[in-house]
Short mmCIF file of C-alpha atoms in Angstrom, two decimals:
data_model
loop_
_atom_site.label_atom_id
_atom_site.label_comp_id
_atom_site.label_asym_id
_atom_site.label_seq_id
_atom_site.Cartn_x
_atom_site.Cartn_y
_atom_site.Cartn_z
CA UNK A 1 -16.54 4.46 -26.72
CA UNK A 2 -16.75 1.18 -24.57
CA UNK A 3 -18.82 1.41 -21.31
CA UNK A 4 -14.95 0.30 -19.38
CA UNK A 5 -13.61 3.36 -21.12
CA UNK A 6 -15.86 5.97 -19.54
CA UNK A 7 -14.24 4.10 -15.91
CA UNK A 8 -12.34 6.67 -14.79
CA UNK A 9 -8.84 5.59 -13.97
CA UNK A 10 -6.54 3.19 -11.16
CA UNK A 11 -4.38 4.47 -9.83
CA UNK A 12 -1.46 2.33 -9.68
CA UNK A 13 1.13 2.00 -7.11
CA UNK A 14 4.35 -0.53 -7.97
CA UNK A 15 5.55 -2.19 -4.62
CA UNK A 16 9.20 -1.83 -3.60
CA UNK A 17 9.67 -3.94 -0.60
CA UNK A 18 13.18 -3.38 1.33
CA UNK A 19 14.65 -5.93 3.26
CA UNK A 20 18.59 -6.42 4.19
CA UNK A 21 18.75 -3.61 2.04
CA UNK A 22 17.12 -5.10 -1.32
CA UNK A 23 14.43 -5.26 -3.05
CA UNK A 24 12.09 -8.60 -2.03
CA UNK A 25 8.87 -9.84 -1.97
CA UNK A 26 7.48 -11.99 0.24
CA UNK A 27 4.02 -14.67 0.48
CA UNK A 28 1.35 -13.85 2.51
CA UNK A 29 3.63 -11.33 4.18
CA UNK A 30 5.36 -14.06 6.37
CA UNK A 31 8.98 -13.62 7.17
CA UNK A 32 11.30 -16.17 5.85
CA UNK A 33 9.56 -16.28 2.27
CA UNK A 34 11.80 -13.13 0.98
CA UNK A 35 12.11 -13.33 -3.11
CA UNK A 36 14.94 -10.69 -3.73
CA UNK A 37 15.03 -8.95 -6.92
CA UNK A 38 18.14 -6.81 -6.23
CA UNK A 39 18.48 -3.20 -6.05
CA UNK A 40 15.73 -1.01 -4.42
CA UNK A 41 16.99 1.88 -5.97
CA UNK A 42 16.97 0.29 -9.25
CA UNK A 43 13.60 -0.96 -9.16
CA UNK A 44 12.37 2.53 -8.08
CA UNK A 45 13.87 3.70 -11.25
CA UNK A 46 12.72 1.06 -13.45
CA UNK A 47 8.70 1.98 -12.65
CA UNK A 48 9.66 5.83 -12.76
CA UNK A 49 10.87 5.15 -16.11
CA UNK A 50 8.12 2.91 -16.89
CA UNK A 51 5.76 5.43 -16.44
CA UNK A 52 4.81 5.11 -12.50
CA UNK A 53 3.01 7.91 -11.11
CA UNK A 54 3.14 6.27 -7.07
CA UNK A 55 5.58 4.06 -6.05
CA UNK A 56 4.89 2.17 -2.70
CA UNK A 57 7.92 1.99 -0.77
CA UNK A 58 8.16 -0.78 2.46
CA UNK A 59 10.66 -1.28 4.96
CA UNK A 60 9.99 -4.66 6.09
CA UNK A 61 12.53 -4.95 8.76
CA UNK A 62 11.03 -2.10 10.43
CA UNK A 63 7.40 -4.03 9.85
CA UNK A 64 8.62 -6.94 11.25
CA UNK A 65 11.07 -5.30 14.20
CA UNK A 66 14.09 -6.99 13.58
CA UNK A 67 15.97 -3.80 12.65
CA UNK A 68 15.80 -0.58 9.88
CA UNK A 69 16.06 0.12 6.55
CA UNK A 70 16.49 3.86 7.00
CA UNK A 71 19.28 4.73 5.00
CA UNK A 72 18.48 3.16 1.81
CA UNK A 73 15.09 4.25 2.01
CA UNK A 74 16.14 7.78 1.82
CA UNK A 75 18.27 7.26 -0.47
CA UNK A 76 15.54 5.44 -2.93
CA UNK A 77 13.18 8.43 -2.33
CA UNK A 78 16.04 10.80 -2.98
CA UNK A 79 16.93 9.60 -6.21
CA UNK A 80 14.10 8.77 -7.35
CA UNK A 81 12.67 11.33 -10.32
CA UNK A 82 10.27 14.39 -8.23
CA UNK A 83 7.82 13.54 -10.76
CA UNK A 84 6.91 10.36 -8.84
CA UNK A 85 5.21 10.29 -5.40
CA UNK A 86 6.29 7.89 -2.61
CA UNK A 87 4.44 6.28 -0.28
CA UNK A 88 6.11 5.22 2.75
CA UNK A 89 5.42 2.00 5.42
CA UNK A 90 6.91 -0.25 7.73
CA UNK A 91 7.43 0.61 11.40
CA UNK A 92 6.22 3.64 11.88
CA UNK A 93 4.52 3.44 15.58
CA UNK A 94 5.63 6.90 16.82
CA UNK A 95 6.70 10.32 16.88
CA UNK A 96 10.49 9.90 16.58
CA UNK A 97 9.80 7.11 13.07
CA UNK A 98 7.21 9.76 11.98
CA UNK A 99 9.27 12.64 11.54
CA UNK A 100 11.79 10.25 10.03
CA UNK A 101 9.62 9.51 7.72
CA UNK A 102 8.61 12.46 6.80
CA UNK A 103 12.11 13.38 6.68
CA UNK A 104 12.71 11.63 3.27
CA UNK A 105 10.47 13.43 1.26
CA UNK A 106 7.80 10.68 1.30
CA UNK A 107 3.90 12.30 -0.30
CA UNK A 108 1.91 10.14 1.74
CA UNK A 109 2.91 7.35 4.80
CA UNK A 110 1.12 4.52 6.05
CA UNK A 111 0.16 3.98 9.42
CA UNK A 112 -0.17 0.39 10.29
CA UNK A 113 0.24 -1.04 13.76
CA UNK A 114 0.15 2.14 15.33
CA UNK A 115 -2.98 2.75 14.18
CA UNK A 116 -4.28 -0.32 16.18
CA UNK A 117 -2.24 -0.61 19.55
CA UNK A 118 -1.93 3.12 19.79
CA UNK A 119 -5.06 4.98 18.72
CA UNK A 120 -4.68 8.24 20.70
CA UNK A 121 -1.65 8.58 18.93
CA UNK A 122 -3.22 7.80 15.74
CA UNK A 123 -6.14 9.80 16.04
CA UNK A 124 -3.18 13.23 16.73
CA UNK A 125 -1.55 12.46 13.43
CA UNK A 126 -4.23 11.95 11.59
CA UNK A 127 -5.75 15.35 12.84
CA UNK A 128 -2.47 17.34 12.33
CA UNK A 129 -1.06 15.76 8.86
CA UNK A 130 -4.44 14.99 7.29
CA UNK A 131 -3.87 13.95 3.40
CA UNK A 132 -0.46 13.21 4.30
CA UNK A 133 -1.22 9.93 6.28
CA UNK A 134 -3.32 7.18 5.57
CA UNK A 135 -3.92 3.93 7.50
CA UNK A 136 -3.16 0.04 6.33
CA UNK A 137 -5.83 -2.71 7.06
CA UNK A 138 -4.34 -6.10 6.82
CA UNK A 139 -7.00 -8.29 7.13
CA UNK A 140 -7.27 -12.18 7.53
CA UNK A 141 -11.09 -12.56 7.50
CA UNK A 142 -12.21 -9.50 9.60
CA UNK A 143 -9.98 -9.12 11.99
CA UNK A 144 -6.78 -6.69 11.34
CA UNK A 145 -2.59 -8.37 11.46
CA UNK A 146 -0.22 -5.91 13.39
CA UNK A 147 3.79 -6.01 13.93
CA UNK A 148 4.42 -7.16 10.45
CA UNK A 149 1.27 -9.36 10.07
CA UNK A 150 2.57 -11.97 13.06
CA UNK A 151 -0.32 -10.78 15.87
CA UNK A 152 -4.07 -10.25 15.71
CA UNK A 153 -5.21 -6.30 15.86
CA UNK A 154 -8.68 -6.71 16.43
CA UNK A 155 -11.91 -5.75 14.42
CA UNK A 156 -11.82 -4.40 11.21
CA UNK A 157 -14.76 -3.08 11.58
CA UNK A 158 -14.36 -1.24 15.28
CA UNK A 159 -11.61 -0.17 14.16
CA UNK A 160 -12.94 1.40 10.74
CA UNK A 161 -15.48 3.22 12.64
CA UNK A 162 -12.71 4.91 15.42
CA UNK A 163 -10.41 5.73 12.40
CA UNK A 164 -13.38 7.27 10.59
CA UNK A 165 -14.74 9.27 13.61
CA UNK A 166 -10.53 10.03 13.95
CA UNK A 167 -11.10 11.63 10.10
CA UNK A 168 -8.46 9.43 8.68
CA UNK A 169 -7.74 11.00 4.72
CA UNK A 170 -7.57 7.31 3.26
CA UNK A 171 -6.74 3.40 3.73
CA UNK A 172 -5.19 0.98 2.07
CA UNK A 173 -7.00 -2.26 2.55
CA UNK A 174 -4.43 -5.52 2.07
CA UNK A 175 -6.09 -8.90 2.13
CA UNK A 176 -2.84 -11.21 3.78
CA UNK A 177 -3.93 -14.19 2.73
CA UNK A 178 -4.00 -13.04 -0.90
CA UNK A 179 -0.58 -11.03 -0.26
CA UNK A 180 2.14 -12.25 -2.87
CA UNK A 181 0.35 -15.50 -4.01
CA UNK A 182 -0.99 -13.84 -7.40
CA UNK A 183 -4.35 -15.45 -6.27
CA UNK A 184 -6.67 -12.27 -7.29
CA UNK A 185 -7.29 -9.63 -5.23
CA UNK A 186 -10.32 -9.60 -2.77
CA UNK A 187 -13.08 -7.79 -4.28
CA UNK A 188 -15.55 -8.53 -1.49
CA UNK A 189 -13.37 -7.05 1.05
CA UNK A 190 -12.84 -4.14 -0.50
CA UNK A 191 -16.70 -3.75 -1.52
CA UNK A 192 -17.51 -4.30 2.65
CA UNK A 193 -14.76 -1.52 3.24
CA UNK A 194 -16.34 1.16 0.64
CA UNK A 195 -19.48 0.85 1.98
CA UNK A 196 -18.63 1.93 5.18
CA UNK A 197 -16.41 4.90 4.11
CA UNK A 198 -16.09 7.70 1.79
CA UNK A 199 -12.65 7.86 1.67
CA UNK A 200 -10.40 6.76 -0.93
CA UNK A 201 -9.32 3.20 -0.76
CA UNK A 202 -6.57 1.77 -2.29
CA UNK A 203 -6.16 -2.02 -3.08
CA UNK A 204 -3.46 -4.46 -1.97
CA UNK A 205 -2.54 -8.32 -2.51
CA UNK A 206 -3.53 -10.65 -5.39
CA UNK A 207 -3.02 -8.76 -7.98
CA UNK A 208 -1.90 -11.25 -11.02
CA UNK A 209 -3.28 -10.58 -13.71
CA UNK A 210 -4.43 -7.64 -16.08
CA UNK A 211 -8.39 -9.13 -15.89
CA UNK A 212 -7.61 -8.28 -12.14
CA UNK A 213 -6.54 -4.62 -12.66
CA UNK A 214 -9.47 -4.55 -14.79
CA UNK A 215 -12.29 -5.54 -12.08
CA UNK A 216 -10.34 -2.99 -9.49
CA UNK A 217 -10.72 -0.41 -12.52
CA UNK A 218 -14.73 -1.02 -12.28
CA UNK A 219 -14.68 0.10 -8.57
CA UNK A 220 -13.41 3.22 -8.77
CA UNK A 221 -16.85 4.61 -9.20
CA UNK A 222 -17.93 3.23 -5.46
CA UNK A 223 -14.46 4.51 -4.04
CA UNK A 224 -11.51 2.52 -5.14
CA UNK A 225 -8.53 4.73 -5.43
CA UNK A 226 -5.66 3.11 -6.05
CA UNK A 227 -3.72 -0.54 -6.46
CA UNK A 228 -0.60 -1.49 -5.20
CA UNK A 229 1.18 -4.40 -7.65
CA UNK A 230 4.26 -6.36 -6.82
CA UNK A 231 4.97 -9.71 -7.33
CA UNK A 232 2.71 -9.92 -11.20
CA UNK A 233 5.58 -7.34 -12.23
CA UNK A 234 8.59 -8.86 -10.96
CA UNK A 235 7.38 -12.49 -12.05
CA UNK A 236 6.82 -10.90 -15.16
CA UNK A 237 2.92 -11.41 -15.56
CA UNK A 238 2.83 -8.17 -17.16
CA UNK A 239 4.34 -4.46 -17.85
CA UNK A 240 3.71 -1.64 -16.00
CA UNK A 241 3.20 0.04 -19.23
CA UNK A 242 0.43 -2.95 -20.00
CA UNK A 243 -0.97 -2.73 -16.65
CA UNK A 244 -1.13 1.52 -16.63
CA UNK A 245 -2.91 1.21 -19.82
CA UNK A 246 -6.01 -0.94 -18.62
CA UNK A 247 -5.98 1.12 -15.77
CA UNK A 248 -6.74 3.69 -17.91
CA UNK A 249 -3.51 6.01 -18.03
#
């Protein structure tokens, strides 16, 4: 048995990005570079049947605030098999998107903005839906991207430290500049992030390659989680049932 093989395993998490109602991705998270590739409910189906365990599920118009997504998102985690958990983002900044949100049957959602310009109200969810919520870190350099990545959200790290001392259950750490542009994901960050938590982390942006699924399998043992994928599967780079395998499934 290989030293790698004693690893324990990635999670993974396929992306299925909603905007106008289909399935897109976008570069460096910047509105106006949508890619669509059809049918969210579709693609939900294709990684359930491909052997997905997570899917992550984004409304992007909701990120951005140009409008919703709602319906189709419920209707993507409705019909998608119960086998497969969902995790749910995009404009969710207070009570009334919460409980929507919740609504659809979603395992786990993401906090994002809210957990920057609205920390109180962070900090309460956090304490009353523990597991059930975890918080997004977009990051250019060190400091955070808030209302779909277009405005600055202050320090990663000050804000690491008020979410910890909040008890957030996990993050998921997204490097924007890598975002989409199947440039590798950012190792360093996530190292930086690890060391100043014990909470799961899960991996986002860059992913291209299976090499790169690889080096995010080696830092599970210091924290790593979890990986969301997008674009390497739509452009084909590789199989979810390639990509589940190095990732140890």
């Amino acid at each position: 048995m290989s030293e790698f093989s004693r690893v324990p395993h990635l999670t993974l998490l396929p992306a299925v990005d909603v905007a106008d109602g289909k399935a897109v991705r976008l570069t460096q998270g910047e509105a106006g570079t949508e890619e669509s590739f059809g049918d969210p409910i579709d693609a939900a189906h294709e990684w359930a049947d491909q052997g997905a365990e997570w899917i992550h599920l984004v409304d992007l118009d909701a990120a951005f605030g140009r409008g919703s997504n709602r319906s189709i998102i419920k209707k993507v985690v409705k019909s998608t098999p119960k086998r497969v958990n969902i995790e749910l983002s995009g404009g969710i900044r207070d009570d009334a998107s919460l409980e929507a949100a919740l609504a659809t049957g979603a395992k786990r959602i993401n906090l994002g903005t809210a957990a920057l310009e609205n920390p109180e109200w962070a900090a309460h969810v956090i304490a009353e839906y523990g597991e059930a919520i975890a918080v997004g870190l977009d990051v250019r350099g060190t400091t955070l991207a808030a209302r779909g990545w277009t405005e600055e959200g202050g320090d990663l790290w000050s804000v690491l430290e008020r979410l910890e001392e909040a008890g957030c259950a996990r993050y998921v750490v997204t490097d924007v500049t890598k975002d989409g542009t199947l440039k590798g994901p950012n190792l360093d960050l996530l190292r930086a992030v690890m060391e100043r938590t014990n909470r799961p982390v899960i991996a986002s942006g860059g992913v291209a390659t299976l090499d790169d699924i690889a080096a995010l399998r080696e830092l599970v043992p210091l924290g790593l989680e979890g990986a969301i994928v997008g674009k390497a599967l739509y452009a084909g780079a590789f199989t979810l049932p390639e990509a589940l395998d190095v990732a140890g499934r």
